[in-house]
Backbone as CSV, one residue per row, in Angstrom:
resi,resn,N_x,N_y,N_z,CA_x,CA_y,CA_z,C_x,C_y,C_z
1,MET,116.643,78.561,71.026,115.165,78.581,71.282,114.822,79.109,72.670
2,THR,113.898,80.128,72.572,113.621,80.784,73.823,112.549,79.965,74.745
3,GLU,112.901,79.868,75.978,111.851,79.107,76.804,110.806,80.007,77.167
4,ARG,109.854,79.395,77.156,108.404,80.314,77.493,108.221,80.310,79.028
5,THR,108.061,81.410,79.482,107.915,81.732,80.995,106.558,81.916,81.362
6,GLU,106.194,81.295,82.407,104.696,81.126,82.692,104.507,82.516,83.489
7,ARG,103.359,83.176,83.122,102.965,84.331,83.859,102.718,84.025,85.323
8,LYS,103.378,84.833,86.282,103.202,84.801,87.656,101.759,85.188,88.030
9,GLU,101.054,84.493,88.936,99.704,84.828,89.391,99.762,86.155,90.043
10,HIS,98.961,87.227,89.659,98.751,88.486,90.361,97.863,88.461,91.381
11,ILE,97.914,89.238,92.241,96.966,89.241,93.422,95.574,89.438,92.932
12,PHE,95.414,90.078,91.862,94.067,90.441,91.359,93.544,89.051,90.749
13,ASP,94.346,88.298,90.248,93.966,87.026,89.608,93.233,86.214,90.730
14,LYS,93.816,86.269,91.866,93.301,85.336,92.935,92.069,86.032,93.624
15,TYR,92.013,87.354,93.898,91.067,87.918,94.709,89.912,88.808,93.947
16,LEU,89.948,88.844,92.563,88.956,89.650,91.779,88.192,88.691,90.930
17,ARG,86.940,88.901,90.788,86.239,88.245,89.868,86.274,88.807,88.447
18,GLN,87.234,88.105,87.733,87.534,88.530,86.472,86.294,88.733,85.413
19,ASP,85.270,87.880,85.777,84.070,88.019,84.904,83.216,89.185,85.168
20,LYS,83.450,89.707,86.261,82.687,90.912,86.677,83.252,92.195,86.314
21,LEU,84.430,92.249,85.764,85.073,93.445,85.442,84.878,93.726,83.940
22,PRO,84.973,94.989,83.384,85.384,96.266,84.338,84.363,96.675,85.278
23,HIS,84.808,97.381,86.245,83.783,97.851,87.263,83.070,99.054,86.669
24,ILE,81.976,99.403,87.512,81.137,100.675,86.974,81.448,101.875,87.510
25,TRP,82.689,101.987,88.422,82.897,103.197,89.024,83.409,104.298,88.067
26,CYS,83.020,105.541,88.502,83.537,106.644,87.554,84.946,106.644,87.502
27,PRO,85.676,107.318,86.277,87.080,107.641,86.144,87.509,108.396,87.373
28,GLY,88.700,107.931,88.142,89.100,108.771,89.171,88.562,108.539,90.468
29,CYS,87.517,107.686,90.580,86.782,107.355,91.862,87.857,106.611,92.719
30,GLY,87.882,106.972,93.953,88.849,106.433,94.862,88.513,105.150,95.407
31,ASN,87.265,104.663,95.076,87.086,103.166,95.603,87.928,102.108,95.080
32,GLY,88.645,102.296,93.913,89.501,101.219,93.488,90.783,101.240,94.304
33,THR,91.435,102.296,94.803,92.381,102.339,95.604,92.079,101.691,96.956
34,VAL,91.044,101.900,97.418,90.618,101.243,98.788,90.669,99.737,98.599
35,VAL,89.929,99.237,97.496,89.848,97.806,97.343,91.301,97.261,97.178
36,ASN,92.038,97.939,96.458,93.312,97.485,96.164,94.093,97.249,97.577
37,ALA,94.128,98.219,98.406,94.758,98.278,99.697,94.254,96.979,100.327
38,LEU,92.798,96.729,100.429,92.159,95.787,101.278,92.745,94.363,100.768
39,LEU,92.701,94.236,99.466,93.121,92.848,99.013,94.614,92.721,99.270
40,HIS,95.305,93.538,99.258,96.839,93.415,99.644,97.190,93.154,101.267
41,ALA,96.014,93.775,101.880,96.160,93.413,103.451,95.620,92.087,103.652
42,ILE,94.474,91.767,103.031,94.040,90.232,103.131,95.191,89.189,102.689
43,ASP,95.864,89.564,101.670,96.882,88.580,101.243,98.003,88.575,102.377
44,LYS,98.219,89.631,102.921,99.264,89.563,104.041,98.813,88.799,105.213
45,THR,97.762,88.826,105.473,97.137,88.136,106.622,97.138,86.713,106.571
46,GLY,97.284,86.087,105.275,97.245,84.680,105.125,95.858,84.194,105.414
47,LEU,94.762,84.919,105.476,93.532,84.364,105.886,93.021,83.316,104.744
48,GLU,92.303,82.270,105.197,91.848,81.447,104.091,90.715,82.211,103.246
49,GLN,90.798,82.012,102.029,89.863,82.803,101.175,88.441,82.379,101.348
50,ASP,88.179,81.053,101.600,86.739,80.692,101.650,86.184,80.882,103.243
51,LYS,87.129,81.389,104.136,86.577,81.632,105.387,86.451,83.177,105.678
52,ILE,86.409,83.836,104.587,86.085,85.424,104.606,84.783,85.756,103.812
53,VAL,83.937,86.315,104.660,82.671,86.907,104.180,82.626,88.269,104.143
54,LEU,82.265,88.955,103.002,82.084,90.375,102.846,80.690,90.700,102.754
55,VAL,80.392,91.701,103.639,78.923,92.012,103.742,78.900,93.694,103.340
56,ALA,78.077,93.813,102.332,77.968,95.303,102.019,76.530,95.717,102.070
57,GLY,76.453,97.008,102.219,75.186,97.769,102.242,74.837,98.281,100.836
58,ILE,74.322,99.491,100.731,73.942,100.003,99.432,74.695,101.402,99.159
59,GLY,75.253,101.588,98.083,76.261,102.632,97.668,77.125,102.262,96.540
60,CYS,77.898,103.363,96.149,78.984,103.040,95.266,79.966,102.037,95.876
61,SER,80.493,102.298,97.065,81.509,101.520,97.640,81.097,100.076,98.055
62,SER,79.574,99.876,98.128,79.141,98.622,98.517,79.050,97.688,97.301
63,ARG,79.274,98.236,96.225,79.390,97.518,94.945,80.711,96.641,94.853
64,ALA,81.600,97.020,95.859,83.028,96.510,95.684,82.807,94.854,96.035
65,ASN,82.023,94.383,96.804,82.026,92.822,97.155,81.671,92.007,96.035
66,GLY,81.000,92.677,94.949,80.643,92.142,93.715,81.744,91.571,92.880
67,TYR,82.952,92.569,93.088,83.949,92.403,92.295,85.084,91.537,92.893
68,MET,84.984,91.235,94.255,85.935,90.551,94.958,85.473,89.015,95.092
69,ASN,86.403,88.235,95.117,86.059,86.739,95.090,86.164,86.162,96.482
70,PHE,85.151,86.570,97.218,85.034,85.896,98.478,83.501,85.550,98.678
71,CYS,82.940,84.762,99.717,81.647,84.749,99.880,81.108,86.197,100.317
72,GLY,79.840,86.362,99.971,79.512,87.774,100.131,77.920,87.834,100.243
73,MET,77.650,89.079,100.768,76.198,89.351,100.815,75.953,90.798,100.515
74,HIS,75.077,91.229,99.620,74.829,92.594,99.328,73.397,92.845,99.880
75,THR,73.236,93.813,101.123,72.077,93.820,101.814,71.433,95.075,101.818
76,ASN,70.527,95.315,102.541,69.647,96.524,102.520,70.528,97.657,102.962
77,HIS,70.004,98.924,102.467,70.667,100.218,102.835,70.731,100.363,104.305
78,GLY,72.079,100.368,104.759,72.246,100.728,106.296,72.438,99.639,106.965
79,ARG,71.896,98.326,106.674,71.897,97.067,107.304,72.943,96.163,107.375
80,ALA,73.899,96.571,106.682,75.050,95.522,106.543,75.739,94.984,107.920
81,LEU,75.839,95.890,108.820,76.379,95.567,110.070,75.352,94.429,110.750
82,ALA,74.007,94.597,110.674,73.209,93.702,111.152,73.211,92.358,110.666
83,TYR,73.154,92.362,109.160,73.431,91.051,108.537,74.755,90.429,109.101
84,ALA,75.887,91.383,109.173,77.087,90.779,109.430,77.308,90.185,110.856
85,THR,76.501,90.888,111.642,76.422,90.315,113.043,75.688,88.885,113.013
86,GLY,74.815,88.695,112.248,74.114,87.502,112.243,75.198,86.390,111.637
87,VAL,75.763,86.635,110.667,76.888,85.748,110.155,77.842,85.349,111.092
88,LYS,78.430,86.310,111.908,79.413,85.973,112.964,78.868,85.266,114.090
89,MET,77.755,85.539,114.399,77.035,84.820,115.649,76.896,83.295,115.216
90,HIS,76.383,83.151,114.008,76.187,81.824,113.260,77.450,81.003,113.294
91,ASN,78.658,81.558,112.863,79.850,80.911,112.700,80.984,81.877,113.039
92,PRO,81.454,81.889,114.417,82.409,82.912,114.790,83.827,82.493,114.118
93,GLU,83.986,81.499,113.525,85.286,81.215,112.953,85.459,81.922,111.744
94,LEU,84.391,82.473,110.968,84.724,83.277,109.799,85.163,84.638,110.146
95,LYS,85.789,85.101,109.084,86.336,86.608,109.126,85.349,87.416,108.387
96,VAL,84.609,88.311,108.931,83.552,89.059,108.519,83.939,90.538,108.294
97,ILE,83.923,90.884,106.990,84.405,92.263,106.766,83.067,93.006,106.163
98,VAL,82.884,94.232,106.846,81.738,94.908,106.235,82.311,96.080,105.330
99,LEU,81.723,96.227,104.112,82.206,97.302,103.198,80.853,98.275,103.109
100,THR,81.108,99.533,103.462,80.106,100.457,103.572,80.552,101.869,103.322
101,GLY,79.542,102.680,102.923,79.873,104.084,102.685,79.553,104.999,103.836
102,ASP,79.989,106.454,103.757,79.680,107.287,104.892,78.177,107.437,105.195
103,GLY,77.574,107.533,103.997,75.994,107.595,104.255,75.531,106.274,104.810
104,ASP,75.626,105.272,104.239,75.295,103.832,104.448,75.619,103.537,105.980
105,CYS,76.828,103.864,106.314,77.131,103.566,107.693,76.685,104.552,108.882
106,THR,76.769,105.826,108.544,76.612,106.756,109.796,75.208,107.539,109.627
107,SER,74.435,107.125,108.646,73.204,107.926,108.436,72.086,106.811,108.635
108,ILE,71.824,106.131,107.515,70.835,105.083,107.590,71.184,103.896,108.621
109,GLY,72.502,103.648,108.493,72.925,102.538,109.555,73.550,103.005,110.760
110,GLY,73.344,104.342,111.047,73.883,104.799,112.343,73.821,104.201,113.427
111,ASN,72.600,103.599,113.771,72.267,102.875,114.977,73.074,101.541,115.099
112,HIS,73.006,101.013,113.823,73.727,99.673,113.793,75.193,99.647,114.091
113,PHE,75.794,100.883,113.516,77.221,101.087,113.806,77.604,101.350,115.163
114,ILE,76.752,102.056,115.957,77.164,102.547,117.258,77.157,101.280,118.132
115,HIS,76.139,100.446,118.006,75.839,99.318,118.795,76.761,98.118,118.432
116,ALA,77.121,98.054,117.247,78.173,97.092,116.687,79.546,97.405,117.586
117,CYS,79.834,98.758,117.539,81.037,99.243,118.285,81.097,98.935,119.708
118,ARG,79.930,99.123,120.389,79.816,98.828,121.847,79.815,97.427,122.145
119,ARG,79.356,96.523,121.330,79.517,95.222,121.718,80.829,94.467,121.375
120,ASN,81.686,95.179,120.766,83.045,94.673,120.319,82.844,93.180,119.837
121,ILE,82.091,93.116,118.809,81.927,91.941,118.114,83.112,91.835,116.947
122,ASP,83.521,90.729,116.781,84.771,90.614,115.820,84.419,90.635,114.446
123,ILE,84.248,92.006,113.955,84.090,92.427,112.516,84.812,93.552,112.253
124,THR,85.489,93.367,110.936,86.213,94.541,110.480,85.225,95.349,109.600
125,THR,85.100,96.680,109.940,84.146,97.513,109.069,85.246,98.573,108.335
126,VAL,85.008,98.656,106.899,85.621,99.461,106.061,84.745,100.585,105.729
127,VAL,85.002,101.735,106.049,84.120,102.890,105.764,84.657,103.750,104.665
128,PHE,84.119,103.564,103.449,84.734,104.413,102.207,83.987,105.808,102.479
129,ASN,84.838,106.695,102.790,84.124,108.127,103.090,84.500,109.153,101.984
130,ASN,83.489,109.372,101.082,83.807,110.270,99.873,82.891,111.531,100.146
131,ALA,82.254,111.744,101.488,81.603,112.963,101.755,80.381,113.260,101.190
132,ASN,79.741,112.357,100.580,78.339,112.556,99.705,77.804,111.045,99.500
133,TYR,76.467,111.135,99.064,75.904,110.008,98.636,76.083,109.964,97.173
134,GLY,77.055,109.306,96.732,77.569,109.366,95.180,76.511,108.497,94.361
135,MET,76.061,107.328,94.766,75.240,106.461,93.900,74.083,107.091,93.522
136,THR,73.401,107.796,94.514,72.075,108.369,94.296,72.012,109.692,93.727
137,GLY,73.132,110.281,93.390,73.245,111.644,92.673,73.937,112.754,93.372
138,GLY,74.550,112.436,94.534,75.333,113.438,95.181,74.772,114.272,96.170
139,GLN,73.767,113.682,97.078,73.394,114.399,98.124,74.257,114.683,99.444
140,TYR,74.076,115.519,100.245,74.965,115.595,101.369,74.609,114.476,102.368
141,SER,75.758,113.947,103.010,75.698,112.884,104.030,76.139,113.381,105.247
142,PRO,76.256,112.574,106.310,76.822,112.985,107.698,78.141,113.442,107.679
143,THR,78.994,113.203,106.609,80.397,113.513,106.671,80.611,114.649,105.677
144,THR,79.657,115.331,105.033,79.870,116.387,104.143,80.239,117.543,104.976
145,PRO,81.435,118.119,104.715,81.938,119.170,105.465,81.085,120.383,105.460
146,VAL,81.161,121.205,106.558,80.532,122.465,106.689,80.726,123.494,105.463
147,ASN,79.735,124.023,104.966,79.954,124.875,103.735,80.011,124.161,102.265
148,ALA,80.296,122.806,102.528,80.488,122.324,101.172,79.179,122.274,100.494
149,ARG,79.268,122.152,99.086,78.015,122.105,98.183,77.700,120.683,97.709
150,THR,76.445,120.320,97.796,76.006,118.964,97.230,74.695,119.249,96.604
151,LYS,74.080,118.226,95.855,72.821,118.517,95.050,71.723,118.946,96.083
152,THR,71.919,118.532,97.456,70.879,118.903,98.359,71.380,119.933,99.483
153,SER,72.448,120.644,99.213,73.038,121.713,99.986,73.690,122.661,99.039
154,VAL,72.825,123.041,97.903,73.463,123.839,96.832,74.033,125.335,97.388
155,TYR,73.461,125.704,98.390,74.110,127.076,99.035,75.169,126.766,100.005
156,GLY,75.495,125.566,100.319,76.392,125.049,101.347,75.701,124.414,102.520
157,ASN,76.540,123.319,102.998,75.937,122.547,103.928,76.115,123.273,105.352
158,ILE,75.016,123.285,106.173,75.299,124.027,107.318,75.134,123.154,108.580
159,GLU,75.235,121.807,108.310,75.248,120.753,109.525,76.691,120.396,109.871
160,PRO,77.140,120.457,111.133,78.442,119.949,111.384,78.621,118.400,111.098
161,ASN,79.806,118.059,110.478,79.905,116.628,109.941,80.305,115.845,111.033
162,PHE,80.094,114.508,110.972,80.579,113.586,111.962,82.067,113.450,111.784
163,ASP,82.751,113.122,112.889,84.017,112.458,112.719,83.904,111.119,113.069
164,ILE,83.996,110.172,111.786,83.804,108.772,112.043,84.515,108.065,113.089
165,CYS,85.910,108.497,113.131,86.917,107.744,114.051,86.445,108.094,115.487
166,SER,86.031,109.515,115.799,85.764,109.836,117.074,84.412,108.929,117.495
167,LEU,83.475,109.114,116.496,82.136,108.272,116.773,82.472,106.876,117.004
168,ALA,83.218,105.974,116.398,83.516,104.727,116.666,84.326,104.577,117.926
169,ALA,85.312,105.469,118.209,85.913,105.311,119.466,84.914,105.588,120.784
170,THR,84.417,106.658,120.511,83.228,106.789,121.736,82.387,105.705,121.893
171,SER,81.910,105.102,121.005,80.924,104.159,120.975,81.619,102.803,121.512
172,GLY,82.939,102.679,121.487,83.423,101.498,122.095,84.166,100.596,121.177
173,ALA,84.489,100.938,119.972,85.132,100.057,118.960,86.690,99.972,119.593
174,THR,87.177,98.754,119.437,88.581,98.544,119.989,89.738,98.675,119.101
175,TYR,89.302,98.912,117.719,90.564,99.382,116.896,89.905,100.326,115.872
176,VAL,90.648,101.498,115.776,90.040,102.548,115.054,91.279,103.178,114.331
177,ALA,91.112,103.513,113.200,92.182,104.099,112.247,91.495,104.826,111.129
178,ARG,92.444,105.814,110.648,91.997,106.412,109.418,93.120,106.549,108.437
179,SER,92.938,106.523,107.152,93.973,106.948,106.132,93.181,107.409,104.890
180,THR,93.924,107.876,104.005,93.420,108.347,102.643,93.930,107.582,101.589
181,ILE,93.412,107.811,100.381,93.823,107.181,99.221,95.235,107.835,98.694
182,ALA,95.476,108.928,99.307,96.839,109.519,99.138,98.113,108.871,99.827
183,ASN,97.599,108.107,100.838,98.707,107.326,101.638,98.291,105.872,101.671
184,ALA,98.199,105.229,100.567,97.757,103.824,100.486,98.453,102.785,101.175
185,THR,99.829,103.066,101.378,100.657,102.235,102.194,100.164,102.075,103.562
186,MET,99.915,103.291,104.150,99.318,103.361,105.502,98.012,102.650,105.569
187,MET,97.225,102.752,104.336,95.829,102.104,104.503,95.949,100.562,104.508
188,VAL,97.030,100.008,103.715,97.242,98.531,103.870,97.513,98.119,105.145
189,SER,98.568,98.818,105.715,98.800,98.525,107.263,97.830,98.441,108.102
190,GLN,96.922,99.508,108.114,95.798,99.579,108.902,94.658,98.479,108.605
191,PHE,94.606,98.139,107.448,93.701,97.128,107.180,94.263,95.737,107.710
192,GLU,95.431,95.689,107.716,96.086,94.299,108.082,95.900,94.222,109.586
193,LYS,96.106,95.298,110.164,95.950,95.311,111.888,94.470,95.128,112.074
194,ALA,93.711,95.645,111.439,92.230,95.573,111.561,91.664,94.043,111.470
195,LEU,92.164,93.585,110.549,91.885,92.189,110.142,92.408,91.109,111.272
196,ASN,93.598,91.405,111.794,94.157,90.708,112.809,93.662,90.856,114.225
197,HIS,92.820,91.958,114.315,92.446,92.377,115.637,91.202,91.577,116.000
198,ARG,91.247,91.200,117.354,90.099,90.400,117.910,89.192,91.217,118.563
199,GLY,88.027,91.695,117.849,87.172,92.621,118.326,86.611,93.531,117.188
200,PHE,85.884,94.543,117.418,85.271,95.309,116.450,86.391,96.385,115.909
201,SER,86.671,96.344,114.625,87.713,97.235,114.138,87.047,98.225,113.079
202,VAL,87.434,99.334,113.078,87.029,100.349,111.989,88.099,101.021,111.396
203,VAL,88.163,101.054,110.030,89.154,101.735,109.183,88.380,102.659,108.272
204,GLU,88.420,104.040,108.713,87.917,105.048,107.802,88.811,105.193,106.644
205,ALA,88.320,105.072,105.288,89.207,105.182,104.145,88.674,106.485,103.279
206,ILE,89.417,107.680,103.486,89.050,108.982,102.887,89.181,108.784,101.353
207,CYS,88.304,108.934,100.554,88.445,108.643,99.281,87.686,109.858,98.441
208,ASP,87.813,109.815,97.037,87.320,110.872,96.343,86.064,110.607,95.590
209,CYS,85.174,111.588,95.311,84.101,111.516,94.263,84.175,112.725,93.240
210,PRO,85.180,112.607,92.367,85.423,113.694,91.408,84.211,114.021,90.590
211,THR,83.306,113.026,90.319,82.139,113.138,89.396,81.155,114.259,89.960
212,LEU,80.841,113.984,91.222,79.708,114.802,91.973,80.225,115.791,92.870
213,PHE,80.867,115.298,93.980,81.408,116.208,94.942,82.459,117.109,94.448
214,GLY,83.404,116.608,93.774,84.352,117.407,93.149,83.955,118.361,92.182
215,ARG,83.239,118.125,91.385,82.643,118.996,90.358,81.885,120.114,90.909
216,ILE,80.991,119.843,91.876,80.014,120.848,92.343,80.777,121.713,93.319
217,ASN,81.811,121.296,93.955,82.721,122.153,94.706,84.063,122.822,94.173
218,LYS,83.919,122.646,92.782,85.019,123.136,91.859,86.375,122.657,92.437
219,LEU,86.642,121.518,92.731,87.793,120.934,93.253,88.811,120.233,92.231
220,GLY,88.502,120.457,90.952,89.299,120.075,89.910,89.062,118.501,89.503
221,ASP,89.828,117.948,88.670,89.736,116.603,88.277,90.307,115.630,89.376
222,ALA,90.138,114.254,88.984,90.656,113.287,90.093,92.108,113.629,90.500
223,VAL,92.967,113.962,89.549,94.369,114.134,89.789,94.601,115.263,90.873
224,ALA,93.811,116.506,90.589,93.896,117.597,91.168,93.337,117.247,92.750
225,MET,92.290,116.453,92.890,91.679,116.100,94.227,92.804,115.176,94.994
226,LEU,93.451,114.223,94.371,94.390,113.493,95.008,95.479,114.288,95.397
227,ALA,96.050,115.203,94.533,97.130,116.148,94.985,96.824,116.984,96.230
228,ASP,95.530,117.368,96.118,94.981,118.104,97.515,95.092,117.415,98.582
229,LYS,94.625,115.958,98.540,94.781,115.181,99.675,96.248,114.971,100.292
230,LYS,97.066,114.966,99.477,98.613,114.758,99.757,99.021,116.037,100.633
231,THR,98.420,117.116,100.247,98.880,118.350,100.982,98.342,118.562,102.384
232,ARG,97.025,117.721,102.540,96.202,117.948,103.679,96.346,116.919,104.737
233,PHE,96.825,115.731,104.417,96.968,114.856,105.425,97.973,114.983,106.353
234,ILE,97.851,114.659,107.654,98.838,114.695,108.654,98.779,113.616,109.657
235,THR,99.634,113.143,110.433,99.497,112.153,111.251,99.056,112.550,112.598
236,ALA,98.479,111.705,113.335,98.058,111.889,114.655,99.059,112.637,115.511
237,ALA,100.334,112.125,115.402,101.374,112.583,116.169,101.704,114.013,115.847
238,GLN,101.630,114.386,114.611,101.803,115.817,114.208,100.725,116.707,114.544
239,ALA,99.400,116.159,114.573,98.431,116.986,114.994,98.424,117.397,116.523
240,LYS,98.986,116.586,117.375,99.205,116.953,118.838,99.794,118.369,118.994
241,ASN,100.719,118.555,118.145,101.507,119.855,118.427,101.044,121.094,117.612
242,MET,99.722,120.836,116.967,99.206,122.059,116.084,98.043,122.709,116.768
243,THR,97.918,123.876,116.564,96.662,124.825,117.159,95.531,124.457,116.359
244,PRO,94.280,124.846,116.833,93.170,124.617,116.003,93.130,125.241,114.732
245,ASP,93.721,126.426,114.683,93.770,127.195,113.314,94.665,126.460,112.437
246,GLU,95.772,125.991,112.838,96.776,125.146,112.075,96.092,123.754,111.511
247,LEU,95.208,123.216,112.523,94.530,121.934,111.985,93.415,122.299,111.091
248,SER,92.719,123.447,110.909,91.731,123.701,110.133,92.024,123.097,108.607
249,GLY,91.212,122.198,107.982,91.332,121.799,106.740,92.156,120.579,106.574
250,LYS,92.804,120.332,107.708,93.816,119.040,107.705,93.074,117.747,107.917
251,ILE,93.549,116.829,107.402,92.906,115.281,107.526,93.931,114.512,108.476
252,ILE,93.473,114.291,109.736,94.288,113.704,110.705,94.203,112.026,110.391
253,THR,95.327,111.477,110.152,95.513,110.082,109.893,96.246,109.338,111.021
254,GLY,96.032,107.986,110.927,96.708,107.191,111.850,95.767,106.261,112.646
255,GLU,96.347,105.757,113.700,95.665,104.718,114.521,95.319,105.590,115.749
256,PHE,94.042,105.487,116.096,93.558,106.254,117.346,93.194,105.321,118.494
257,VAL,92.894,104.091,118.248,92.477,103.329,119.364,93.057,101.749,118.939
258,ASN,93.680,101.089,119.794,94.034,99.750,119.632,94.025,98.993,120.991
259,ARG,92.843,98.486,121.428,92.669,97.853,122.799,92.362,96.427,122.546
260,THR,93.304,95.688,123.320,93.168,94.240,123.293,92.887,93.585,124.438
261,ASN,92.429,94.524,125.425,92.156,93.903,126.822,90.513,93.792,127.149
262,LEU,89.870,93.925,126.073,88.271,93.775,126.349,87.710,92.458,125.544
263,PRO,86.738,91.936,126.226,86.281,90.548,125.840,85.531,90.913,124.480
264,GLU,85.640,89.847,123.582,84.888,89.870,122.333,83.517,89.292,122.580
265,TYR,82.604,89.690,121.787,81.091,89.401,121.941,80.742,87.922,121.839
266,THR,81.158,87.469,120.774,80.754,85.932,120.496,81.489,85.032,121.556
267,GLU,82.697,85.468,121.998,83.281,84.548,123.023,82.404,84.585,124.487
268,GLN,82.001,85.875,124.528,81.128,86.119,125.836,79.764,85.404,125.686
269,TYR,79.312,85.411,124.497,77.966,84.620,124.339,78.274,83.186,124.482
270,ASP,79.243,82.578,124.110,79.474,81.170,124.190,79.569,80.817,125.759
271,VAL,80.249,81.741,126.560,80.280,81.499,128.040,79.023,81.592,128.585
272,LEU,77.939,82.534,128.130,76.852,82.732,128.713,75.869,81.402,128.456
273,ILE,75.932,80.939,127.072,75.207,79.662,126.869,75.771,78.581,127.716
274,LYS,77.002,78.393,127.970,77.588,77.291,128.824,77.130,77.483,130.125
275,ASN,77.131,78.571,130.611,76.714,78.772,132.146,75.148,78.455,132.188
276,ALA,74.379,79.025,131.247,72.959,78.732,131.252,72.696,77.287,131.216
277,LYS,73.329,76.343,130.469,73.114,74.917,130.364,73.454,74.204,131.580
278,GLU,74.468,74.754,132.233,75.030,74.189,133.491,74.095,74.488,134.880
279,GLU,73.269,75.600,134.685,72.242,75.923,135.602,71.035,75.171,135.420
280,GLU,70.848,74.486,134.264,69.499,73.872,134.060,69.506,72.586,134.864
């Protein structure tokens, strides 16, 4: 007689809302890889599931919190960080994670992003960067590369693109890192460090939009785009020894900022309130 073995709980059983699946993302979309990496990182941290709040803006990537089994808010376009700041200020014990896209974060939400960076409030921001506004039809975003074509730059984009990690570092974020869906193991590690970081952390996750950006730029299917990423990503250490010509077209990955010596915003605010009460 064969003993019946019970199925071991998978990480997706615990952290995905099974009744909300399947997802609505296009075949080959990189968002699933980013979500997978984030869930594995959350599991590694041992954070309590009911102490995590996901806050999302508008866009393909911002649909992610609807599939993930945590407390969550789906907010206005570009305003996720403003809502997240309110959540964190109300209850600093919560782990607040913002899920946002390149357009949502650095265009409509650009001001919220740079000010959240400079405050060093303890929020982890995951930026899904697929270089265009996918959900609304494939318009160019602040991270669309020069000369790339989109529905609103059909003859090629002439605007220099943002480097999200440089923008975050310059604005004061105390943990900044970048990885791609072609090196998901690195992405898990960066998410784990960002979640354990006390302060404002940003992880830029480079992912693909085969349906819109890939098709209009003739980059091939999802497999071809992923293979291309594997040939183009290099580490920050490798980049230090390369010339500008050699760096052209490369994606520099790794950890760019990890500062632990600066005060966190909600802690400073508590001290401010305490001092104000003592002066009354």
